[in-house]
Tab-separated table of C-alpha atoms in Angstrom:
chain	number	residue	atom	x	y	z
A	1	MET	CA	-21.991	-15.376	22.598
A	2	SER	CA	-19.463	-14.730	25.370
A	3	ILE	CA	-16.767	-17.212	26.354
A	4	LYS	CA	-18.590	-18.029	29.598
A	5	ASP	CA	-21.675	-19.101	27.582
A	6	LEU	CA	-19.732	-21.645	25.504
A	7	LYS	CA	-20.369	-25.295	26.296
A	8	ILE	CA	-18.176	-28.387	26.186
A	9	PHE	CA	-19.306	-31.153	23.812
A	10	ASN	CA	-18.027	-34.557	22.790
A	11	ILE	CA	-17.886	-35.699	19.157
A	12	ASP	CA	-20.839	-38.082	19.561
A	13	GLU	CA	-23.076	-35.197	20.625
A	14	VAL	CA	-22.149	-33.233	17.501
A	15	ARG	CA	-22.857	-36.227	15.216
A	16	ARG	CA	-26.498	-36.172	16.266
A	17	HIS	CA	-26.943	-32.731	14.685
A	18	SER	CA	-26.568	-33.585	11.007
A	19	THR	CA	-29.731	-32.478	9.193
A	20	ALA	CA	-30.800	-29.280	7.474
A	21	ASP	CA	-33.104	-28.540	10.408
A	22	ASP	CA	-30.429	-29.260	13.022
A	23	LEU	CA	-26.938	-28.669	11.646
A	24	TRP	CA	-23.724	-28.485	13.649
A	25	ILE	CA	-20.122	-28.689	12.448
A	26	ILE	CA	-16.664	-28.714	14.034
A	27	ILE	CA	-13.829	-26.437	12.911
A	28	ASP	CA	-10.519	-26.877	14.723
A	29	GLY	CA	-12.191	-28.064	17.905
A	30	SER	CA	-14.865	-25.350	17.957
A	31	VAL	CA	-18.532	-26.263	17.508
A	32	TYR	CA	-20.787	-24.126	15.312
A	33	ASP	CA	-24.580	-24.331	15.119
A	34	LEU	CA	-25.366	-23.430	11.495
A	35	THR	CA	-29.052	-24.347	11.587
A	36	LYS	CA	-30.218	-20.763	11.162
A	37	PHE	CA	-27.376	-19.994	8.762
A	38	ALA	CA	-27.999	-22.894	6.349
A	39	ASP	CA	-30.528	-21.015	4.214
A	40	LEU	CA	-28.240	-17.971	4.116
A	41	HIS	CA	-25.129	-19.887	3.002
A	42	PRO	CA	-24.000	-18.450	-0.381
A	43	GLY	CA	-23.327	-21.961	-1.704
A	44	GLY	CA	-26.697	-23.322	-0.598
A	45	VAL	CA	-27.339	-25.940	2.052
A	46	PHE	CA	-25.850	-28.913	0.177
A	47	PRO	CA	-22.146	-28.210	0.941
A	48	LEU	CA	-23.056	-27.853	4.618
A	49	LEU	CA	-24.976	-31.135	4.677
A	50	GLU	CA	-21.885	-32.955	3.414
A	51	VAL	CA	-20.044	-32.021	6.618
A	52	ALA	CA	-23.009	-31.821	9.016
A	53	GLY	CA	-22.179	-33.399	12.366
A	54	LYS	CA	-18.533	-33.836	11.338
A	55	ASP	CA	-15.149	-32.195	11.638
A	56	ALA	CA	-15.146	-29.762	8.695
A	57	THR	CA	-11.775	-28.126	9.339
A	58	ASP	CA	-10.083	-29.191	6.102
A	59	GLU	CA	-13.172	-28.508	4.032
A	60	PHE	CA	-13.585	-25.046	5.553
A	61	TYR	CA	-9.983	-23.966	5.044
A	62	GLY	CA	-10.066	-25.326	1.527
A	63	LEU	CA	-12.744	-22.779	0.688
A	64	HIS	CA	-12.592	-19.880	3.146
A	65	ARG	CA	-10.227	-17.457	4.820
A	66	GLN	CA	-9.920	-17.384	8.596
A	67	ASP	CA	-11.638	-14.013	8.804
A	68	VAL	CA	-14.900	-15.730	7.828
A	69	LEU	CA	-14.850	-17.364	11.272
A	70	HIS	CA	-14.409	-13.937	12.827
A	71	LYS	CA	-17.366	-12.656	10.827
A	72	TYR	CA	-19.671	-15.516	11.851
A	73	ASN	CA	-18.357	-16.078	15.361
A	74	ARG	CA	-21.899	-15.615	16.679
A	75	TYR	CA	-22.706	-19.166	15.533
A	76	LYS	CA	-20.028	-20.675	17.777
A	77	ILE	CA	-21.712	-22.532	20.656
A	78	GLY	CA	-18.887	-24.491	22.262
A	79	THR	CA	-15.743	-26.579	21.981
A	80	ILE	CA	-14.852	-30.268	21.865
A	81	ALA	CA	-13.791	-31.736	25.185
A	82	GLY	CA	-10.028	-32.260	25.473
A	83	PHE	CA	-9.271	-30.899	21.994
A	84	LYS	CA	-6.321	-28.570	21.615
A	85	PRO	CA	-6.706	-26.196	18.635
A	86	GLN	CA	-4.172	-26.894	15.901
A	87	ILE	CA	-4.579	-23.717	13.850
A	88	GLU	CA	-2.961	-20.461	14.904
A	89	TRP	CA	-5.117	-17.352	14.906
A	90	HIS	CA	-3.524	-14.183	13.620
A	91	GLU	CA	-4.318	-11.422	16.049
A	92	PRO	CA	-4.597	-7.877	14.618
A	93	GLY	CA	-1.415	-5.917	15.237
A	94	SER	CA	0.836	-8.953	15.622
A	95	LEU	CA	3.778	-10.033	13.487
A	96	SER	CA	3.321	-13.008	11.183
A	97	LYS	CA	5.244	-16.187	11.990
A	98	VAL	CA	5.031	-17.500	8.409
A	99	PRO	CA	8.537	-17.740	6.868
A	100	TYR	CA	9.464	-14.657	4.830
A	101	ALA	CA	6.165	-12.916	5.659
A	102	GLU	CA	8.161	-10.196	7.435
A	103	PRO	CA	11.578	-8.685	6.639
A	104	MET	CA	14.442	-10.633	8.210
A	105	ALA	CA	14.991	-8.099	11.013
A	106	PHE	CA	11.453	-8.807	12.207
A	107	GLN	CA	11.765	-12.574	12.077
A	108	GLY	CA	14.548	-12.887	14.615
A	109	PHE	CA	17.581	-12.205	12.405
A	110	LYS	CA	20.265	-9.610	13.064
A	111	SER	CA	20.215	-6.328	11.154
A	112	PRO	CA	22.633	-3.396	10.956
A	113	TYR	CA	19.803	-1.004	10.116
A	114	TYR	CA	17.170	-1.119	12.836
A	115	ASN	CA	17.273	-0.051	16.469
A	116	GLU	CA	14.773	-0.211	19.299
A	117	SER	CA	13.047	2.928	18.032
A	118	HIS	CA	12.221	1.236	14.725
A	119	PHE	CA	10.787	-1.850	16.401
A	120	LYS	CA	8.615	0.227	18.729
A	121	PHE	CA	7.439	2.391	15.856
A	122	ARG	CA	6.447	-0.538	13.692
A	123	ASP	CA	4.622	-2.285	16.528
A	124	ALA	CA	2.680	0.874	17.322
A	125	VAL	CA	1.822	1.642	13.698
A	126	ARG	CA	0.626	-1.915	13.055
A	127	LYS	CA	-1.621	-1.771	16.113
A	128	ILE	CA	-3.096	1.474	14.769
A	129	LEU	CA	-3.552	0.368	11.167
A	130	ASP	CA	-4.579	-3.291	11.480
A	131	PRO	CA	-7.992	-2.460	12.990
A	132	MET	CA	-8.530	-0.108	10.025
A	133	ILE	CA	-7.903	-2.742	7.332
A	134	GLU	CA	-11.507	-3.853	6.985
A	135	GLU	CA	-12.719	-0.271	6.575
A	136	ALA	CA	-9.962	0.442	4.035
A	137	ARG	CA	-11.002	-2.558	1.957
A	138	ARG	CA	-14.632	-1.471	2.035
A	139	TYR	CA	-13.576	1.808	0.429
A	140	GLU	CA	-11.439	-0.105	-2.060
A	141	ASP	CA	-14.377	-2.293	-3.085
A	142	SER	CA	-16.952	0.494	-3.187
A	143	GLY	CA	-14.691	2.996	-4.950
A	144	GLU	CA	-15.763	5.742	-2.577
A	145	LYS	CA	-13.695	8.709	-1.486
A	146	PRO	CA	-11.695	7.993	1.689
A	147	SER	CA	-13.633	9.710	4.451
A	148	ASP	CA	-12.494	12.863	6.207
A	149	GLU	CA	-12.780	10.997	9.523
A	150	PHE	CA	-10.415	8.245	8.347
A	151	LEU	CA	-7.904	10.782	7.071
A	152	GLN	CA	-8.051	12.954	10.181
A	153	LYS	CA	-7.595	9.961	12.448
A	154	LEU	CA	-4.275	9.293	10.718
A	155	GLY	CA	-3.460	12.994	10.977
A	156	ASN	CA	-3.967	12.934	14.731
A	157	TYR	CA	-1.390	10.144	15.045
A	158	GLY	CA	1.129	12.164	13.004
A	159	ILE	CA	1.088	9.428	10.379
A	160	LEU	CA	0.272	11.739	7.463
A	161	ALA	CA	3.266	13.949	8.214
A	162	ALA	CA	5.463	10.878	8.747
A	163	ASN	CA	4.722	9.707	5.180
A	164	VAL	CA	6.690	12.649	3.828
A	165	GLY	CA	9.899	11.651	5.609
A	166	PRO	CA	12.197	13.121	8.275
A	167	GLY	CA	11.946	16.854	8.844
A	168	PRO	CA	11.124	19.685	11.253
A	169	TRP	CA	7.393	19.366	10.496
A	170	LEU	CA	7.294	16.244	12.681
A	171	LYS	CA	7.952	18.283	15.840
A	172	SER	CA	4.265	19.151	15.984
A	173	PHE	CA	3.264	15.499	16.495
A	174	ASN	CA	3.527	12.707	19.041
A	175	LEU	CA	4.658	9.911	16.767
A	176	PRO	CA	3.583	6.272	17.307
A	177	GLY	CA	5.784	4.229	19.600
A	178	GLY	CA	7.020	7.331	21.385
A	179	VAL	CA	9.516	8.007	18.606
A	180	ASN	CA	11.324	11.307	19.047
A	181	PRO	CA	10.664	13.386	15.911
A	182	GLU	CA	14.378	14.161	15.723
A	183	GLU	CA	15.148	10.411	15.686
A	184	TYR	CA	12.716	9.706	12.868
A	185	ASP	CA	14.611	8.558	9.790
A	186	TYR	CA	14.018	6.899	6.442
A	187	PHE	CA	13.895	3.432	8.017
A	188	HIS	CA	10.927	4.538	10.110
A	189	GLU	CA	9.318	5.790	6.932
A	190	LEU	CA	10.136	2.555	5.090
A	191	LEU	CA	8.307	0.627	7.800
A	192	LEU	CA	5.348	3.014	7.658
A	193	HIS	CA	4.863	2.592	3.902
A	194	GLY	CA	5.071	-1.160	4.351
A	195	GLU	CA	2.344	-1.128	6.988
A	196	PHE	CA	0.005	0.822	4.726
A	197	ALA	CA	0.691	-1.718	1.968
A	198	ARG	CA	-0.785	-4.367	4.270
A	199	PHE	CA	-4.204	-2.825	3.648
A	200	SER	CA	-4.023	-4.629	0.289
A	201	ALA	CA	-6.159	-1.771	-0.995
A	202	PRO	CA	-3.859	0.042	-3.446
A	203	GLY	CA	-6.479	2.333	-4.943
A	204	PHE	CA	-7.704	3.451	-1.557
A	205	THR	CA	-4.174	3.966	-0.243
A	206	SER	CA	-3.254	6.052	-3.300
A	207	GLY	CA	-6.319	8.225	-2.802
A	208	LEU	CA	-5.534	8.570	0.870
A	209	LEU	CA	-1.777	9.163	0.752
A	210	GLY	CA	-0.372	9.007	-2.765
A	211	GLY	CA	-1.170	12.481	-3.999
A	212	MET	CA	-0.216	14.041	-0.682
A	213	THR	CA	3.138	12.282	-0.371
A	214	ILE	CA	4.370	13.420	-3.778
A	215	SER	CA	2.945	16.949	-3.719
A	216	VAL	CA	3.488	18.320	-0.190
A	217	PRO	CA	7.321	18.353	-0.515
A	218	THR	CA	7.007	21.015	-3.211
A	219	ILE	CA	5.590	23.343	-0.559
A	220	LEU	CA	7.924	22.205	2.222
A	221	ASN	CA	10.975	22.801	0.039
A	222	TYR	CA	9.908	25.653	-2.246
A	223	GLY	CA	6.885	27.379	-0.738
A	224	SER	CA	6.941	30.731	1.017
A	225	HIS	CA	6.779	30.958	4.788
A	226	GLU	CA	3.178	32.199	4.572
A	227	MET	CA	2.210	29.335	2.267
A	228	LYS	CA	3.728	26.740	4.574
A	229	ALA	CA	2.034	28.238	7.629
A	230	LYS	CA	-1.378	28.026	5.964
A	231	ILE	CA	-1.275	24.836	3.871
A	232	ILE	CA	0.914	22.352	5.753
A	233	PRO	CA	-1.186	22.177	8.969
A	234	GLU	CA	-4.326	21.682	6.862
A	235	ILE	CA	-2.792	18.780	4.937
A	236	PHE	CA	-1.044	17.011	7.804
A	237	SER	CA	-4.149	17.200	9.985
A	238	GLY	CA	-6.216	15.587	7.233
A	239	LYS	CA	-8.542	18.570	6.931
A	240	LYS	CA	-7.494	19.310	3.338
A	241	ARG	CA	-6.109	17.202	0.477
A	242	MET	CA	-3.457	17.852	-2.108
A	243	ALA	CA	-2.327	16.415	-5.446
A	244	LEU	CA	0.623	16.745	-7.804
A	245	ALA	CA	-0.521	17.843	-11.268
A	246	ILE	CA	2.239	17.304	-13.831
A	247	THR	CA	1.225	14.595	-16.329
A	248	GLU	CA	-0.884	15.620	-19.316
A	249	PRO	CA	-2.731	13.743	-22.080
A	250	TYR	CA	0.086	14.773	-24.388
A	251	THR	CA	3.054	13.824	-22.238
A	252	GLY	CA	4.010	11.588	-19.333
A	253	SER	CA	7.690	11.147	-18.530
A	254	ASP	CA	8.584	13.939	-21.005
A	255	VAL	CA	7.809	16.716	-18.533
A	256	ALA	CA	9.560	19.355	-20.636
A	257	ASN	CA	6.786	19.163	-23.225
A	258	ILE	CA	3.832	20.067	-21.024
A	259	LYS	CA	1.320	22.450	-22.631
A	260	THR	CA	-0.549	23.960	-19.666
A	261	THR	CA	0.214	27.688	-19.705
A	262	ALA	CA	0.477	30.388	-17.051
A	263	VAL	CA	0.478	33.969	-18.359
A	264	LYS	CA	0.941	36.959	-16.043
A	265	THR	CA	-1.715	39.622	-15.915
A	266	SER	CA	-0.763	43.129	-16.994
A	267	ASP	CA	-0.476	44.285	-13.383
A	268	GLY	CA	1.878	41.372	-12.591
A	269	LYS	CA	-0.186	40.221	-9.605
A	270	HIS	CA	-1.620	36.995	-11.002
A	271	TYR	CA	-1.040	34.150	-13.423
A	272	ILE	CA	-3.876	33.049	-15.695
A	273	VAL	CA	-3.646	29.278	-16.065
A	274	ASN	CA	-5.130	27.255	-18.921
A	275	GLY	CA	-4.636	23.592	-19.719
A	276	VAL	CA	-5.415	20.033	-18.732
A	277	LYS	CA	-3.764	17.363	-16.597
A	278	LYS	CA	-4.464	13.627	-16.684
A	279	TRP	CA	-4.007	10.597	-14.414
A	280	ILE	CA	-3.660	12.854	-11.374
A	281	THR	CA	-3.683	10.636	-8.288
A	282	SER	CA	-6.242	11.841	-5.695
A	283	GLY	CA	-6.946	14.800	-7.987
A	284	HIS	CA	-10.703	14.277	-7.876
A	285	TYR	CA	-10.662	14.989	-4.132
A	286	ALA	CA	-7.838	17.528	-3.947
A	287	ASP	CA	-8.262	20.999	-2.470
A	288	TYR	CA	-4.826	22.052	-3.732
A	289	PHE	CA	-2.787	21.192	-6.828
A	290	SER	CA	0.968	21.581	-7.109
A	291	THR	CA	0.942	22.216	-10.846
A	292	ALA	CA	3.567	22.273	-13.566
A	293	VAL	CA	2.906	25.087	-16.036
A	294	ARG	CA	4.662	26.664	-18.996
A	295	THR	CA	5.686	30.264	-18.350
A	296	LYS	CA	7.445	32.758	-20.596
A	297	LYS	CA	10.904	31.172	-20.630
A	298	GLY	CA	10.440	27.682	-19.218
A	299	ILE	CA	8.572	25.458	-16.776
A	300	SER	CA	7.281	26.823	-13.455
A	301	MET	CA	5.412	25.293	-10.524
A	302	LEU	CA	2.304	26.896	-9.065
A	303	LEU	CA	0.105	26.054	-6.107
A	304	ILE	CA	-3.463	26.196	-7.430
A	305	GLU	CA	-6.396	26.082	-5.046
A	306	ARG	CA	-9.620	24.418	-6.144
A	307	GLY	CA	-12.091	27.110	-7.114
A	308	GLU	CA	-13.474	28.937	-10.102
A	309	GLY	CA	-12.107	27.530	-13.348
A	310	VAL	CA	-10.848	24.274	-11.800
A	311	GLU	CA	-12.777	21.164	-12.767
A	312	THR	CA	-11.987	17.501	-12.086
A	313	LYS	CA	-13.437	14.354	-13.612
A	314	LEU	CA	-12.880	10.839	-12.264
A	315	ILE	CA	-10.874	8.476	-14.471
A	316	LYS	CA	-11.634	4.764	-14.194
A	317	THR	CA	-8.415	2.779	-13.942
A	318	SER	CA	-7.501	-0.838	-13.196
A	319	TYR	CA	-7.559	-0.224	-9.487
A	320	SER	CA	-10.215	1.279	-7.247
A	321	ALA	CA	-11.956	4.552	-8.022
A	322	SER	CA	-11.234	5.488	-4.406
A	323	ALA	CA	-7.802	6.567	-5.706
A	324	GLY	CA	-9.558	9.653	-7.086
A	325	THR	CA	-7.502	9.486	-10.295
A	326	ALA	CA	-8.597	12.554	-12.216
A	327	TYR	CA	-8.663	14.521	-15.431
A	328	VAL	CA	-8.130	18.109	-14.307
A	329	THR	CA	-9.115	21.137	-16.362
A	330	PHE	CA	-7.791	24.625	-15.658
A	331	GLU	CA	-9.768	27.296	-17.517
A	332	ASN	CA	-8.698	30.897	-16.999
A	333	VAL	CA	-7.791	30.163	-13.392
A	334	LYS	CA	-6.533	33.248	-11.569
A	335	VAL	CA	-3.543	32.353	-9.382
A	336	PRO	CA	-1.714	34.889	-7.161
A	337	VAL	CA	1.975	35.257	-8.037
A	338	GLU	CA	2.702	34.514	-4.368
A	339	ASN	CA	1.684	30.911	-5.163
A	340	LEU	CA	4.829	30.393	-7.218
A	341	LEU	CA	6.861	27.426	-5.938
A	342	GLY	CA	10.551	28.152	-6.314
A	343	LYS	CA	11.544	30.570	-9.073
A	344	GLU	CA	9.745	31.401	-12.278
A	345	ASP	CA	10.942	29.380	-15.272
A	346	LYS	CA	12.979	27.199	-12.890
A	347	GLY	CA	10.176	24.773	-12.025
A	348	PHE	CA	11.818	21.824	-13.736
A	349	HIS	CA	14.159	21.630	-10.757
A	350	VAL	CA	11.119	21.516	-8.437
A	351	VAL	CA	9.610	18.703	-10.533
A	352	LEU	CA	12.802	16.656	-10.387
A	353	SER	CA	13.509	17.349	-6.722
A	354	ASN	CA	11.074	14.817	-5.311
A	355	PHE	CA	11.413	12.015	-7.856
A	356	ASN	CA	13.950	10.087	-5.758
A	357	HIS	CA	11.731	10.092	-2.673
A	358	GLU	CA	8.584	9.322	-4.685
A	359	ARG	CA	10.193	6.325	-6.392
A	360	TRP	CA	11.801	5.082	-3.200
A	361	SER	CA	8.478	5.235	-1.340
A	362	MET	CA	6.882	3.191	-4.129
A	363	LEU	CA	9.573	0.537	-3.680
A	364	THR	CA	8.931	0.222	0.055
A	365	GLY	CA	5.230	-0.457	-0.427
A	366	ALA	CA	5.736	-2.713	-3.447
A	367	THR	CA	8.124	-5.045	-1.639
A	368	MET	CA	5.624	-5.461	1.195
A	369	ASN	CA	2.835	-6.177	-1.295
A	370	ALA	CA	4.949	-8.920	-2.798
A	371	ARG	CA	5.902	-10.246	0.626
A	372	MET	CA	2.244	-10.513	1.588
A	373	VAL	CA	1.575	-12.557	-1.542
A	374	VAL	CA	4.450	-14.884	-0.648
A	375	GLU	CA	2.836	-15.360	2.770
A	376	GLU	CA	-0.539	-16.095	1.170
A	377	CYS	CA	1.036	-18.654	-1.168
A	378	PHE	CA	2.867	-20.338	1.709
A	379	LYS	CA	-0.363	-20.668	3.677
A	380	TRP	CA	-2.397	-21.860	0.714
A	381	ALA	CA	0.207	-24.391	-0.380
A	382	ASN	CA	0.196	-25.860	3.123
A	383	GLN	CA	-3.592	-26.191	3.410
A	384	ARG	CA	-4.726	-26.908	-0.143
A	385	LYS	CA	-4.882	-30.608	-1.057
A	386	VAL	CA	-4.847	-31.803	-4.662
A	387	PHE	CA	-4.706	-35.438	-5.790
A	388	GLY	CA	-4.368	-36.485	-2.163
A	389	LYS	CA	-1.358	-34.265	-1.420
A	390	ARG	CA	-0.811	-30.761	-0.139
A	391	LEU	CA	0.421	-28.357	-2.786
A	392	ILE	CA	3.590	-27.804	-0.760
A	393	ASP	CA	4.424	-31.496	-1.219
A	394	GLN	CA	4.782	-30.943	-4.968
A	395	PRO	CA	8.354	-30.005	-6.043
A	396	VAL	CA	7.046	-27.661	-8.748
A	397	ILE	CA	5.193	-25.602	-6.119
A	398	ARG	CA	8.225	-25.434	-3.838
A	399	PHE	CA	10.271	-24.204	-6.800
A	400	LYS	CA	7.746	-21.443	-7.467
A	401	LEU	CA	7.888	-20.390	-3.823
A	402	ALA	CA	11.693	-20.463	-3.897
A	403	LYS	CA	11.758	-18.191	-6.931
A	404	MET	CA	9.331	-15.752	-5.331
A	405	ILE	CA	11.175	-15.648	-2.017
A	406	ALA	CA	14.570	-15.150	-3.651
A	407	GLN	CA	13.338	-12.220	-5.703
A	408	VAL	CA	11.514	-10.509	-2.844
A	409	GLU	CA	14.421	-10.841	-0.425
A	410	SER	CA	16.905	-9.625	-3.033
A	411	VAL	CA	15.080	-6.423	-3.907
A	412	HIS	CA	14.164	-5.749	-0.276
A	413	SER	CA	17.849	-5.906	0.643
A	414	TRP	CA	18.572	-3.417	-2.142
A	415	VAL	CA	15.826	-1.101	-0.869
A	416	GLU	CA	17.258	-1.270	2.660
A	417	GLY	CA	20.730	-0.508	1.287
A	418	LEU	CA	19.418	2.551	-0.543
A	419	THR	CA	17.569	3.634	2.592
A	420	TYR	CA	20.812	3.478	4.561
A	421	GLN	CA	22.455	5.738	1.988
A	422	MET	CA	19.556	8.212	2.217
A	423	ASN	CA	20.022	8.357	5.977
A	424	HIS	CA	23.663	9.333	5.543
A	425	MET	CA	23.435	11.804	2.661
A	426	ASN	CA	22.158	15.353	2.421
A	427	TYR	CA	19.769	16.286	-0.362
A	428	GLU	CA	22.476	17.346	-2.812
A	429	GLU	CA	24.407	14.118	-2.386
A	430	GLN	CA	21.238	12.030	-2.732
A	431	SER	CA	20.433	13.832	-5.978
A	432	SER	CA	23.913	13.263	-7.318
A	433	LYS	CA	24.430	9.651	-6.288
A	434	LEU	CA	21.060	7.945	-5.814
A	435	ALA	CA	18.916	8.911	-8.807
A	436	GLY	CA	20.426	6.123	-10.908
A	437	PRO	CA	20.400	3.336	-8.295
A	438	ILE	CA	16.838	4.154	-7.202
A	439	ALA	CA	15.707	4.131	-10.835
A	440	LEU	CA	17.348	0.752	-11.444
A	441	CYS	CA	15.914	-0.625	-8.210
A	442	LYS	CA	12.452	0.523	-9.271
A	443	TYR	CA	12.908	-1.283	-12.583
A	444	GLN	CA	13.964	-4.452	-10.759
A	445	VAL	CA	11.114	-4.231	-8.238
A	446	THR	CA	8.513	-4.029	-10.987
A	447	ARG	CA	10.066	-7.027	-12.742
A	448	MET	CA	9.910	-8.861	-9.410
A	449	LEU	CA	6.241	-7.957	-9.005
A	450	HIS	CA	5.531	-9.349	-12.456
A	451	ASP	CA	7.153	-12.683	-11.635
A	452	VAL	CA	5.687	-12.969	-8.131
A	453	SER	CA	2.212	-12.149	-9.400
A	454	ASP	CA	2.513	-14.695	-12.199
A	455	GLU	CA	3.721	-17.534	-9.967
A	456	ALA	CA	1.129	-16.742	-7.304
A	457	CYS	CA	-1.647	-16.919	-9.888
A	458	GLN	CA	-0.521	-20.393	-10.890
A	459	ILE	CA	-0.404	-21.535	-7.268
A	460	PHE	CA	-3.901	-20.219	-6.502
A	461	GLY	CA	-5.488	-21.177	-9.818
A	462	GLY	CA	-9.007	-19.861	-10.390
A	463	ARG	CA	-9.067	-18.205	-6.991
A	464	ALA	CA	-6.288	-15.871	-8.165
A	465	ILE	CA	-8.631	-14.204	-10.635
A	466	THR	CA	-11.491	-13.819	-8.157
A	467	LYS	CA	-11.808	-10.491	-6.348
A	468	THR	CA	-13.120	-11.947	-3.098
A	469	GLY	CA	-12.306	-14.917	-0.909
A	470	MET	CA	-9.132	-16.970	-0.735
A	471	GLY	CA	-7.244	-15.338	-3.595
A	472	ARG	CA	-8.228	-11.746	-2.985
A	473	GLN	CA	-4.689	-10.458	-2.409
A	474	ILE	CA	-3.351	-12.409	-5.374
A	475	GLU	CA	-6.021	-10.932	-7.657
A	476	THR	CA	-5.304	-7.452	-6.311
A	477	LEU	CA	-1.596	-7.675	-7.102
A	478	GLN	CA	-2.229	-9.236	-10.516
A	479	ARG	CA	-4.588	-6.394	-11.442
A	480	THR	CA	-2.581	-3.495	-10.024
A	481	TYR	CA	1.159	-4.244	-10.056
A	482	LYS	CA	1.553	-2.440	-13.373
A	483	PHE	CA	0.888	0.851	-11.610
A	484	THR	CA	4.319	0.502	-10.023
A	485	ALA	CA	5.791	-0.208	-13.453
A	486	ILE	CA	4.368	3.017	-14.927
A	487	LEU	CA	3.760	5.637	-12.220
A	488	GLY	CA	6.774	7.661	-11.153
A	489	GLY	CA	8.595	6.719	-14.364
A	490	ALA	CA	8.022	3.795	-16.711
A	491	GLU	CA	10.258	0.721	-16.520
A	492	GLU	CA	12.057	1.570	-19.742
A	493	ILE	CA	12.701	5.156	-18.616
A	494	MET	CA	13.997	3.909	-15.257
A	495	ALA	CA	16.358	1.383	-16.825
A	496	ASP	CA	17.734	3.962	-19.250
A	497	LEU	CA	18.042	6.628	-16.548
A	498	GLY	CA	19.977	4.242	-14.319
A	499	VAL	CA	22.547	3.480	-16.985
A	500	ARG	CA	22.830	7.104	-18.156
A	501	GLN	CA	23.475	8.200	-14.572
A	502	ALA	CA	26.167	5.536	-14.291
A	503	MET	CA	27.827	6.744	-17.484
A	504	LYS	CA	28.239	10.189	-15.914
A	505	LYS	CA	30.596	8.550	-13.430
A	506	PHE	CA	32.319	6.323	-15.980
A	507	PRO	CA	36.075	6.902	-15.803
A	508	ILE	CA	37.472	8.594	-18.893
A	509	GLY	CA	39.717	6.242	-20.841
A	510	ALA	CA	38.631	3.061	-19.060
A	511	ARG	CA	39.246	0.059	-21.300
A	512	LEU	CA	39.368	-3.723	-20.990
């Protein structure tokens, strides 16, 4: 029904429609005719009869998210005369006004990090991605492969290339917000990862971007000119997909002990690869694999194209199958020696080269995931009534919110500080100075996610362990936050790495 077809009613008129055969309700001044919907209502007609002919605003928001009204807007027939709506509608693409739902720079506070380019970029990216959220969540729920059309749409905006960070490859794209590719920095990228996190579809997002983001740099930094010319346009346009294949059933963080082998043929023109990889993000969909192999004197990295001898099997994990997490088998795969990434037996350096960026990108998305949960808890605590009071009126709930906010803001400030350093260091300096701090920050972020998830579950109660409805985002974080604690380096490895890196700088002879 169009706006011009809506009618103006008074409350007495609505009261007369209070039976199963003639059922109207009021929600925030809008009148809905649910007569035809009553038999379709998932909870049966009884809950509707309790509010038939009445203002059901509190009852509705005690049970449903606002997007339900969007979904069933066709039942809206009018508004109440003289009533001014009290509830704010969140328009797709807009910033949230809920306290702490956005980083401080985007809630009216001053920041030394962001300029006009960053604000324009974020606004443009949010306007692109917000309309795609519903589709993303459908993939998340169904476990299906992210479609080529979805991926290529992002490629056309330059968003796939922008996920890999600043670099000359961006010159081929018109970036959102009119950002000059030469201006694009790690703060733009931080904002981009945060916007993708707002999908609240971690499996889908990993299948869409995760494998690409951590694998493409091996070609950008170590591939031949011919390899770059062929592969990079295919990946950044969304026409092909790529995964990083390092982890094996036998080893995770201990990369030096991988068992997949690559033996040169007698004519020296090919490697013959045999072995298996496990937990390979987006591997089930990948056309290319940047693969760690054992060569004659050490570890090497090879680009392996899907083909004869390459087989992938989907692994079911805690998050959506749309991540394409795979068990990959290489059986007598013939790989041209030109597909070597970097130097033979020197692949360990290639493996390590992208860890800082991979871990940092995980932090940017994780902090936004936590921030979204804080926003959800703030909203729920304000609208949920228990024992005659809103949850927010209970000191114990305010304390939980305070703890969550303090942790999110603390780690986000650390992430922004690290991002500033990345913007002002070349690769060598980043490798020397930031590996330890990024590792420690990753450890702290995953501890924060644990606490935020736990407190949010207590605030939402049973809804927090339900995959749909009011607590959907809480359930999603509770089920998936451990991925951040394990992928890219387990918490314990990160904590130890951070301290070991610090000890390298410890002044000789320092004493109390």
